PDB file of N, CA and C in Angstrom:
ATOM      1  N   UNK C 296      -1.595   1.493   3.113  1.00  0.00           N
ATOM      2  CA  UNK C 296      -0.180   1.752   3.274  1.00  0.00           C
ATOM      3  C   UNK C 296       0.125   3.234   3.076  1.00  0.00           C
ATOM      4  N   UNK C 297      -0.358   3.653   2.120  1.00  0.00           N
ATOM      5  CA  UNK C 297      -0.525   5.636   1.918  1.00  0.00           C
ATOM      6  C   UNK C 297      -0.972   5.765   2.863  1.00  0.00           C
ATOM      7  N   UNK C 298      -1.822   5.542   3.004  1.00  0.00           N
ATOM      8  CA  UNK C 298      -2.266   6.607   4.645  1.00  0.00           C
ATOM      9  C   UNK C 298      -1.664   6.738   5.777  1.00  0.00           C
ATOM     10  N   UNK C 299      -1.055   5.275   6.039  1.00  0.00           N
ATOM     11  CA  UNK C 299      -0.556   5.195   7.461  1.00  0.00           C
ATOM     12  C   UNK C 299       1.276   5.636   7.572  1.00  0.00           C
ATOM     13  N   UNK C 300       1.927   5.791   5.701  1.00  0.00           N
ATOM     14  CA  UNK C 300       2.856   6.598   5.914  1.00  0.00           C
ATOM     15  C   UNK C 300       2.627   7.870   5.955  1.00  0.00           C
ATOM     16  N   UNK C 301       1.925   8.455   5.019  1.00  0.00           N
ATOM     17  CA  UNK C 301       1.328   9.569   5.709  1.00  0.00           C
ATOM     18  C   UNK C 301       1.346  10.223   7.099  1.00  0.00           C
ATOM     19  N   UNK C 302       0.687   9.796   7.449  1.00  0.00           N
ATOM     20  CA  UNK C 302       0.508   9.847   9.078  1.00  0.00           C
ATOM     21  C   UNK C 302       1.931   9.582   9.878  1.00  0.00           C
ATOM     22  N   UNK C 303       2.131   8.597   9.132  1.00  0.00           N
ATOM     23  CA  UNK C 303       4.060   8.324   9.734  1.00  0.00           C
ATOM     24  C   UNK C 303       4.770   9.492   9.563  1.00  0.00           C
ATOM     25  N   UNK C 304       4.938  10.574   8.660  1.00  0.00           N
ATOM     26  CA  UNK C 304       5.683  11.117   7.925  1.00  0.00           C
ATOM     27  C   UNK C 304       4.793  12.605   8.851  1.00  0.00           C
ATOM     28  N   UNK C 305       3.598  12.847   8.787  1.00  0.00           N
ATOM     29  CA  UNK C 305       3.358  13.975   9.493  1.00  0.00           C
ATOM     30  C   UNK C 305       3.923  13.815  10.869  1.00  0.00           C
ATOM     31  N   UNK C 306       3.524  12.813  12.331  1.00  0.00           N
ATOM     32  CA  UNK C 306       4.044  12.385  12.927  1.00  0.00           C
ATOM     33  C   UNK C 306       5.682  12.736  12.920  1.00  0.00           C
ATOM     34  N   UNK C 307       6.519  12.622  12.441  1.00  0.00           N
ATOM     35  CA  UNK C 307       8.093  12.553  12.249  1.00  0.00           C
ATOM     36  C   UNK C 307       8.082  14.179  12.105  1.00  0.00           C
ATOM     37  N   UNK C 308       7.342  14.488  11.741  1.00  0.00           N
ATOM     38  CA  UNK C 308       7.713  15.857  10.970  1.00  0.00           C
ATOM     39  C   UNK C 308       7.750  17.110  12.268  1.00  0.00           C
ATOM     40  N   UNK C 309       6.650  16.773  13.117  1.00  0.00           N
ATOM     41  CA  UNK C 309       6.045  17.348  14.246  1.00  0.00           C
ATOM     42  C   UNK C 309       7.472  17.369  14.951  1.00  0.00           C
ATOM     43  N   UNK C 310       7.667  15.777  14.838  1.00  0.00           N
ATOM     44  CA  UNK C 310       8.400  15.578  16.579  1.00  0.00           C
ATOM     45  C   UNK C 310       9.982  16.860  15.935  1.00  0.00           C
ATOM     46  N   UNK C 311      10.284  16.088  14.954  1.00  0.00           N
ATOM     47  CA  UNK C 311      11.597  17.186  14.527  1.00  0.00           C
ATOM     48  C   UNK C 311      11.466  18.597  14.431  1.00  0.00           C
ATOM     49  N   UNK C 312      10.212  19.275  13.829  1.00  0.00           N
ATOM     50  CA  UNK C 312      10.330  20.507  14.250  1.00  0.00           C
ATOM     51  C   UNK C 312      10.460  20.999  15.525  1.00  0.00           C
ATOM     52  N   UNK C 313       9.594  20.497  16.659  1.00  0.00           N
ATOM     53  CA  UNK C 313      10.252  20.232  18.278  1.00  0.00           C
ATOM     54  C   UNK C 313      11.126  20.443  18.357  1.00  0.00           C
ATOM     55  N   UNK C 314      11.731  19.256  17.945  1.00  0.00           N
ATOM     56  CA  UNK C 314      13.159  19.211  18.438  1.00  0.00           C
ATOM     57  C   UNK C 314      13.867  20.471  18.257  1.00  0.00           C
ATOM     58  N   UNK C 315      14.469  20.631  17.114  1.00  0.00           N
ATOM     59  CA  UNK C 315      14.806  21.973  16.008  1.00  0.00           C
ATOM     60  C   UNK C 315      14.262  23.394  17.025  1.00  0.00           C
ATOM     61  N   UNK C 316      13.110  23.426  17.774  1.00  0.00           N
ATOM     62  CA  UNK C 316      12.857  24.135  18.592  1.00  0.00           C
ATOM     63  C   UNK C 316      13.672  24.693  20.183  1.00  0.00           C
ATOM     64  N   UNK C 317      13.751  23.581  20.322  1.00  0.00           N
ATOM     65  CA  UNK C 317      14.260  22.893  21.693  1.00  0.00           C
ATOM     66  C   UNK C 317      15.696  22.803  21.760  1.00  0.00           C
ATOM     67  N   UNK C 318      16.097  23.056  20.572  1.00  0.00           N
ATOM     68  CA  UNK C 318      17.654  22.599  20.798  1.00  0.00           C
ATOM     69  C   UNK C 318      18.407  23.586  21.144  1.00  0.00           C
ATOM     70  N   UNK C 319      19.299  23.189  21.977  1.00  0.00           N
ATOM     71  CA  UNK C 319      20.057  24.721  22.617  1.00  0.00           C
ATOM     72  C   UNK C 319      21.573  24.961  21.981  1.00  0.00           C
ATOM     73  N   UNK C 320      21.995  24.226  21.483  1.00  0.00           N
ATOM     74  CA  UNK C 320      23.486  24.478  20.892  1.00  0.00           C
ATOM     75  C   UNK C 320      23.618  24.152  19.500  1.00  0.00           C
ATOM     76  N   UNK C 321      24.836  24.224  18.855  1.00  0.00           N
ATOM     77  CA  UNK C 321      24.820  23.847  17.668  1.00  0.00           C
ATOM     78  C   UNK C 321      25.250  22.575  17.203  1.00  0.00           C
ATOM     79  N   UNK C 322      25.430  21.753  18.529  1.00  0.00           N
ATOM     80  CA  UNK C 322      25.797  20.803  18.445  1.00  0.00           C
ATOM     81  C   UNK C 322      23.836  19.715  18.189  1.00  0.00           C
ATOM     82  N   UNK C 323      23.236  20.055  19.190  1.00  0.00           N
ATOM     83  CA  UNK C 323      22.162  19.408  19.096  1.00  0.00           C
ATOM     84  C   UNK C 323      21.510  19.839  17.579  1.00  0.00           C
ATOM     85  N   UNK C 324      21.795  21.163  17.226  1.00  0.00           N
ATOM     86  CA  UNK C 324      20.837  21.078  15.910  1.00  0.00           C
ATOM     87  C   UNK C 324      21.498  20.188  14.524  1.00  0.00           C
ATOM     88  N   UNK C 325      22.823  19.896  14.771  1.00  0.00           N
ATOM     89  CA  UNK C 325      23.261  19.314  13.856  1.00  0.00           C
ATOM     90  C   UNK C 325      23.378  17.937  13.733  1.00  0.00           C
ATOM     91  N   UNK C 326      23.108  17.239  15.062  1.00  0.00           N
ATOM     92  CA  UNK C 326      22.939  16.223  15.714  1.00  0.00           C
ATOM     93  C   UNK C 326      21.121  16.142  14.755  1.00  0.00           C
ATOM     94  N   UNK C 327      20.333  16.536  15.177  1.00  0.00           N
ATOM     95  CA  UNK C 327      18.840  16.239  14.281  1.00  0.00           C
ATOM     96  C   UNK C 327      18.620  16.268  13.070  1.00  0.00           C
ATOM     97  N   UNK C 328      19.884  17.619  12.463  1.00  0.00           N
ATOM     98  CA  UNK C 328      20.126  17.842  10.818  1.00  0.00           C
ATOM     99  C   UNK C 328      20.091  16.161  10.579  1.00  0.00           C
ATOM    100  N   UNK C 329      21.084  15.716  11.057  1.00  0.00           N
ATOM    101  CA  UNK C 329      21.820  14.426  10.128  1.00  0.00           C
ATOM    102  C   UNK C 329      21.321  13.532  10.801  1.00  0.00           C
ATOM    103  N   UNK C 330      20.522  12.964  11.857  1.00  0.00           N
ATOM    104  CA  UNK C 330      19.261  12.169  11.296  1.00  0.00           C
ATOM    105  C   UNK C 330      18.407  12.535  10.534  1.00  0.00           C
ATOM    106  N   UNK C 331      17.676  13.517  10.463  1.00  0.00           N
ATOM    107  CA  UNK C 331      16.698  13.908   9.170  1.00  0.00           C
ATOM    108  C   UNK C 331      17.267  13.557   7.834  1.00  0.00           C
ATOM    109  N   UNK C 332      18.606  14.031   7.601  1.00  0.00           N
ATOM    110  CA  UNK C 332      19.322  13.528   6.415  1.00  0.00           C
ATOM    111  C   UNK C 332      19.415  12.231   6.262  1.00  0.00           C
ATOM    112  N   UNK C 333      19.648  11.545   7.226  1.00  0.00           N
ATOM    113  CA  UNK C 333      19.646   9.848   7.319  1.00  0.00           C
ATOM    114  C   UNK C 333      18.274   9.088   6.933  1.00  0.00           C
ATOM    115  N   UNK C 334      17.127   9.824   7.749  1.00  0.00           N
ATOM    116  CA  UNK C 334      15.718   9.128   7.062  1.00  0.00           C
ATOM    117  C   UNK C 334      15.574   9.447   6.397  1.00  0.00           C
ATOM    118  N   UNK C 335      15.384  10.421   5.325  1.00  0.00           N
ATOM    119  CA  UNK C 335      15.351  11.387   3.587  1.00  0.00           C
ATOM    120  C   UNK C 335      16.027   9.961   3.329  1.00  0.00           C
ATOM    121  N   UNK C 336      17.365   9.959   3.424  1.00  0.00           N
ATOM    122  CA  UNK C 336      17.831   8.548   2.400  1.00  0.00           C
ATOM    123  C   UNK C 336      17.277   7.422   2.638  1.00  0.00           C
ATOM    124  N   UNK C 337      16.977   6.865   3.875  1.00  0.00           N
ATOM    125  CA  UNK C 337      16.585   5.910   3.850  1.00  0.00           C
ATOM    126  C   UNK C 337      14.531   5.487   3.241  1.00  0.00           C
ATOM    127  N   UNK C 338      14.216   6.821   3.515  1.00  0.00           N
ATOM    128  CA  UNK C 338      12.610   7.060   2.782  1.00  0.00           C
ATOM    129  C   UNK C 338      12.908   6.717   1.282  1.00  0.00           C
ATOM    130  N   UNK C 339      14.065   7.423   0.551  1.00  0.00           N
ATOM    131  CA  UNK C 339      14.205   7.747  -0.740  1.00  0.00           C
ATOM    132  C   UNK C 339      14.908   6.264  -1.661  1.00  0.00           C
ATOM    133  N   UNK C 340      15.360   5.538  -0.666  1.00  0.00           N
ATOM    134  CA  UNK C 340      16.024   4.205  -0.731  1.00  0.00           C
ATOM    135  C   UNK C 340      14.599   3.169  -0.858  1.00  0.00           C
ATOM    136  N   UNK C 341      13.581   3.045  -0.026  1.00  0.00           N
ATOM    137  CA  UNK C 341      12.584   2.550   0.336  1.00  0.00           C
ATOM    138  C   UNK C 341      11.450   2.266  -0.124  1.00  0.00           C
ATOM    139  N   UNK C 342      11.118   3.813  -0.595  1.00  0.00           N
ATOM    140  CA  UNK C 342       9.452   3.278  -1.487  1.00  0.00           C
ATOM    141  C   UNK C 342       9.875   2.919  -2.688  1.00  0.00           C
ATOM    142  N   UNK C 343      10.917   3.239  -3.611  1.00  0.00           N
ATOM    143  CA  UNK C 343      10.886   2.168  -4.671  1.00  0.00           C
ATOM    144  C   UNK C 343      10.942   0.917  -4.368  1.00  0.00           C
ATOM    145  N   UNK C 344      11.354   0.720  -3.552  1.00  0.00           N
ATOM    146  CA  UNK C 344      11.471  -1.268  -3.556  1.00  0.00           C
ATOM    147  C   UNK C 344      10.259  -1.126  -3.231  1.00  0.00           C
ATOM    148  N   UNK C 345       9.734  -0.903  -2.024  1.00  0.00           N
ATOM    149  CA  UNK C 345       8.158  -1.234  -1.746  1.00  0.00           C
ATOM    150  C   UNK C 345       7.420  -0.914  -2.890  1.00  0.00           C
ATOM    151  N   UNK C 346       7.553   0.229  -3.470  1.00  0.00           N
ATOM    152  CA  UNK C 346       6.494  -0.314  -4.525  1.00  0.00           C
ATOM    153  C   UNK C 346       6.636  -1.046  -5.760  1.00  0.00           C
ATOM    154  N   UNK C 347       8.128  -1.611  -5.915  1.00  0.00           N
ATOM    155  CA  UNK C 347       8.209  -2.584  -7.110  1.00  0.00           C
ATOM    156  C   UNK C 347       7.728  -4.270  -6.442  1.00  0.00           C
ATOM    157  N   UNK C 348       7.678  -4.008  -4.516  1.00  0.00           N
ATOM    158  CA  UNK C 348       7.232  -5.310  -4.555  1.00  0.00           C
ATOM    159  C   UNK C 348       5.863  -5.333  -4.545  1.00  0.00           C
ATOM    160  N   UNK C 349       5.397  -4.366  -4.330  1.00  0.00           N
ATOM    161  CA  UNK C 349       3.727  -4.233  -4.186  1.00  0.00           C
ATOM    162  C   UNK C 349       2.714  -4.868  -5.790  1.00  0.00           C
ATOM    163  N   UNK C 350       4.025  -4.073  -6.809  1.00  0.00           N
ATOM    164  CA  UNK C 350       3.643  -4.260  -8.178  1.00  0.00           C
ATOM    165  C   UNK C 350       3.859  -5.684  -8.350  1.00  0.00           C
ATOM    166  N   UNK C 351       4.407  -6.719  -7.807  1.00  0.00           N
ATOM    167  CA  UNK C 351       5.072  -8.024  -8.023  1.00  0.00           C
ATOM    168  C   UNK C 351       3.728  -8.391  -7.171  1.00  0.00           C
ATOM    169  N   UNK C 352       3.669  -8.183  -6.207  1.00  0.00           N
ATOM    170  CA  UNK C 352       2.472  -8.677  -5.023  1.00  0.00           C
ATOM    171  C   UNK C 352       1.033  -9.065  -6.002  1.00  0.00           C
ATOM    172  N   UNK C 353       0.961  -7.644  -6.471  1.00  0.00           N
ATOM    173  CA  UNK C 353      -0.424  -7.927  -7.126  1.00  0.00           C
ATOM    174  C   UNK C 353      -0.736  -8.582  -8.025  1.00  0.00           C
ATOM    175  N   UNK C 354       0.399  -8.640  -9.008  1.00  0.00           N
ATOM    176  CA  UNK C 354       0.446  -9.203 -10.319  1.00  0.00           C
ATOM    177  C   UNK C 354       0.889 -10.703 -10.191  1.00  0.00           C
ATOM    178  N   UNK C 355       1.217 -11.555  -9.001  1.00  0.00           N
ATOM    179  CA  UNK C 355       1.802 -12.838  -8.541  1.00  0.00           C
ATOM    180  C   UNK C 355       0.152 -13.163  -7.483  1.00  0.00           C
ATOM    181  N   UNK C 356      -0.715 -12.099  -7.053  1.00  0.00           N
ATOM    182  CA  UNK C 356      -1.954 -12.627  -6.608  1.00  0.00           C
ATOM    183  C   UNK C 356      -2.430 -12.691  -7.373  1.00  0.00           C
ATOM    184  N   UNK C 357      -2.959 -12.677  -8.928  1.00  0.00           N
ATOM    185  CA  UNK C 357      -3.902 -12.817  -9.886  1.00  0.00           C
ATOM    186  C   UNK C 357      -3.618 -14.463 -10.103  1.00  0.00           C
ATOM    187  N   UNK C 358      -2.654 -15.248  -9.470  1.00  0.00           N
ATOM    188  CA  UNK C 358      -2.493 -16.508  -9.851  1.00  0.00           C
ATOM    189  C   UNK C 358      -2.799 -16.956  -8.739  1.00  0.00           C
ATOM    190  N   UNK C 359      -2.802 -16.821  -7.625  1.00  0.00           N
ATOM    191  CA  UNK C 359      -3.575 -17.358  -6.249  1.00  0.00           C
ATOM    192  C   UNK C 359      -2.491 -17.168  -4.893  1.00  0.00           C
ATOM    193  N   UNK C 360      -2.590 -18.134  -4.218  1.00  0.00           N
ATOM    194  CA  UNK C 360      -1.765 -17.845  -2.669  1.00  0.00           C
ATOM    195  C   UNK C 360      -0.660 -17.530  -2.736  1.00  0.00           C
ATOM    196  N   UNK C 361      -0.041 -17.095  -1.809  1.00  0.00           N
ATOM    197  CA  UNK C 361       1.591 -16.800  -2.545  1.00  0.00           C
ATOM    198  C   UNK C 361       2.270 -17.008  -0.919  1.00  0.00           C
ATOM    199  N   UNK C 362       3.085 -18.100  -0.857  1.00  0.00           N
ATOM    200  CA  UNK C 362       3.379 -18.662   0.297  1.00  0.00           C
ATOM    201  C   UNK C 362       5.039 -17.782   0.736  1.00  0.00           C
ATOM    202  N   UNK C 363       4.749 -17.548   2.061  1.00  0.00           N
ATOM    203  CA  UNK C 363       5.982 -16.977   2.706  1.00  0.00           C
ATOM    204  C   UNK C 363       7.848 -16.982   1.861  1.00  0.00           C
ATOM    205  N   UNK C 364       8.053 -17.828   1.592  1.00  0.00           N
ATOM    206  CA  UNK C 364       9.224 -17.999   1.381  1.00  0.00           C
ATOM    207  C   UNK C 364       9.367 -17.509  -0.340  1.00  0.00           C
ATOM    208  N   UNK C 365       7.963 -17.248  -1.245  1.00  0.00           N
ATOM    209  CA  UNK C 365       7.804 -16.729  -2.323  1.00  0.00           C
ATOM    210  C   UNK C 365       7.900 -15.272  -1.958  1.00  0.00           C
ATOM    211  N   UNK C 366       7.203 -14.670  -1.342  1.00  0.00           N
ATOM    212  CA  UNK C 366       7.461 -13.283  -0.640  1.00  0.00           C
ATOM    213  C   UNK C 366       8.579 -12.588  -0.094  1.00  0.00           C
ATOM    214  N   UNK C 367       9.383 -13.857   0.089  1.00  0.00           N
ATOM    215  CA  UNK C 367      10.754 -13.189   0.690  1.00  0.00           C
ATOM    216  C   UNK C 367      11.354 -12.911  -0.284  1.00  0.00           C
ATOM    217  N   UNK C 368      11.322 -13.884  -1.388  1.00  0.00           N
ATOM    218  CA  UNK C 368      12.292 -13.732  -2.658  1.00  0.00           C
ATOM    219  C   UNK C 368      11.409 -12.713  -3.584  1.00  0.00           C
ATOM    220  N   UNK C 369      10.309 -11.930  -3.411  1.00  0.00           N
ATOM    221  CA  UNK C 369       9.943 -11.023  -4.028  1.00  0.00           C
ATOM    222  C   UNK C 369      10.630  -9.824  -3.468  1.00  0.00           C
ATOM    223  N   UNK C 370      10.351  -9.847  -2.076  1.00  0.00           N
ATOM    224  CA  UNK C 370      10.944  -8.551  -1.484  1.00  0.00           C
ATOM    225  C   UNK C 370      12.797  -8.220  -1.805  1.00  0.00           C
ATOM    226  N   UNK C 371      13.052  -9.142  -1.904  1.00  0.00           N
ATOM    227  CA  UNK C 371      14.947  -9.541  -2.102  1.00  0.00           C
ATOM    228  C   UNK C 371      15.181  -8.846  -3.737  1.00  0.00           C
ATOM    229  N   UNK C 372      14.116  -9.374  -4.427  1.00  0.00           N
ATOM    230  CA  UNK C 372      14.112  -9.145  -6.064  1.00  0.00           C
ATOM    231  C   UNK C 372      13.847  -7.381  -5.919  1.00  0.00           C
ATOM    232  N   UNK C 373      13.431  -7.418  -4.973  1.00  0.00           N
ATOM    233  CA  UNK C 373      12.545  -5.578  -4.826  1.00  0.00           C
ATOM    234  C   UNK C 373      13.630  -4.854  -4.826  1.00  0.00           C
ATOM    235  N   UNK C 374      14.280  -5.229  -3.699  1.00  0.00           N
ATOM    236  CA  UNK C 374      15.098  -4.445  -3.486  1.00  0.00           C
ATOM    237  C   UNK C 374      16.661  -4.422  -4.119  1.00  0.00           C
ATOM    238  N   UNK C 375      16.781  -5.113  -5.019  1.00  0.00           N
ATOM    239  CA  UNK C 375      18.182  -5.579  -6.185  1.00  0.00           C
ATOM    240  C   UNK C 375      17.916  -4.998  -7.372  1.00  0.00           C
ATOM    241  N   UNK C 376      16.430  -4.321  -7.608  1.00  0.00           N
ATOM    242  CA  UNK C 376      15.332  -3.929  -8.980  1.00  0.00           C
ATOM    243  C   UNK C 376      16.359  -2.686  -9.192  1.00  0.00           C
TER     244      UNK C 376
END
């Protein structure tokens, strides 16, 4: 999961400096500002729950299978944490 946000996050990073390149008015650069500002919150909103459910994940597999509808209510608990 590190790695492949990683890679998510370099990826994103590329395409927006592009953009930021490319943009011809001040309308388009402010237009990319505030999505970038929008994923920052939503990144910064995100890996805590993911990793309070990851911490629930592992510590709920030391007891064995953990069936779909248990997972949902972990992820729900994740994100209310």
């Amino acid at each position: 999961m590190t790695l492949a946000e990683t890679a998510s996050i370099f990826g994103e990073t590329l395409v927006r400096d592009a953009l930021f390149e490319q943009a011809s008015t001040p309308e388009q650069t402010l237009k990319i500002a505030w999505e970038e500002g929008a994923a920052a919150a939503t990144f910064l909103l995100n890996i805590p729950a993911r990793f309070t459910f990851e911490q629930k994940l592992v510590e709920a597999r030391k007891h064995g299978f953990i069936i779909a509808d248990r997972l949902k209510t972990m992820m729900r608990d994740s994100w209310q944490h």
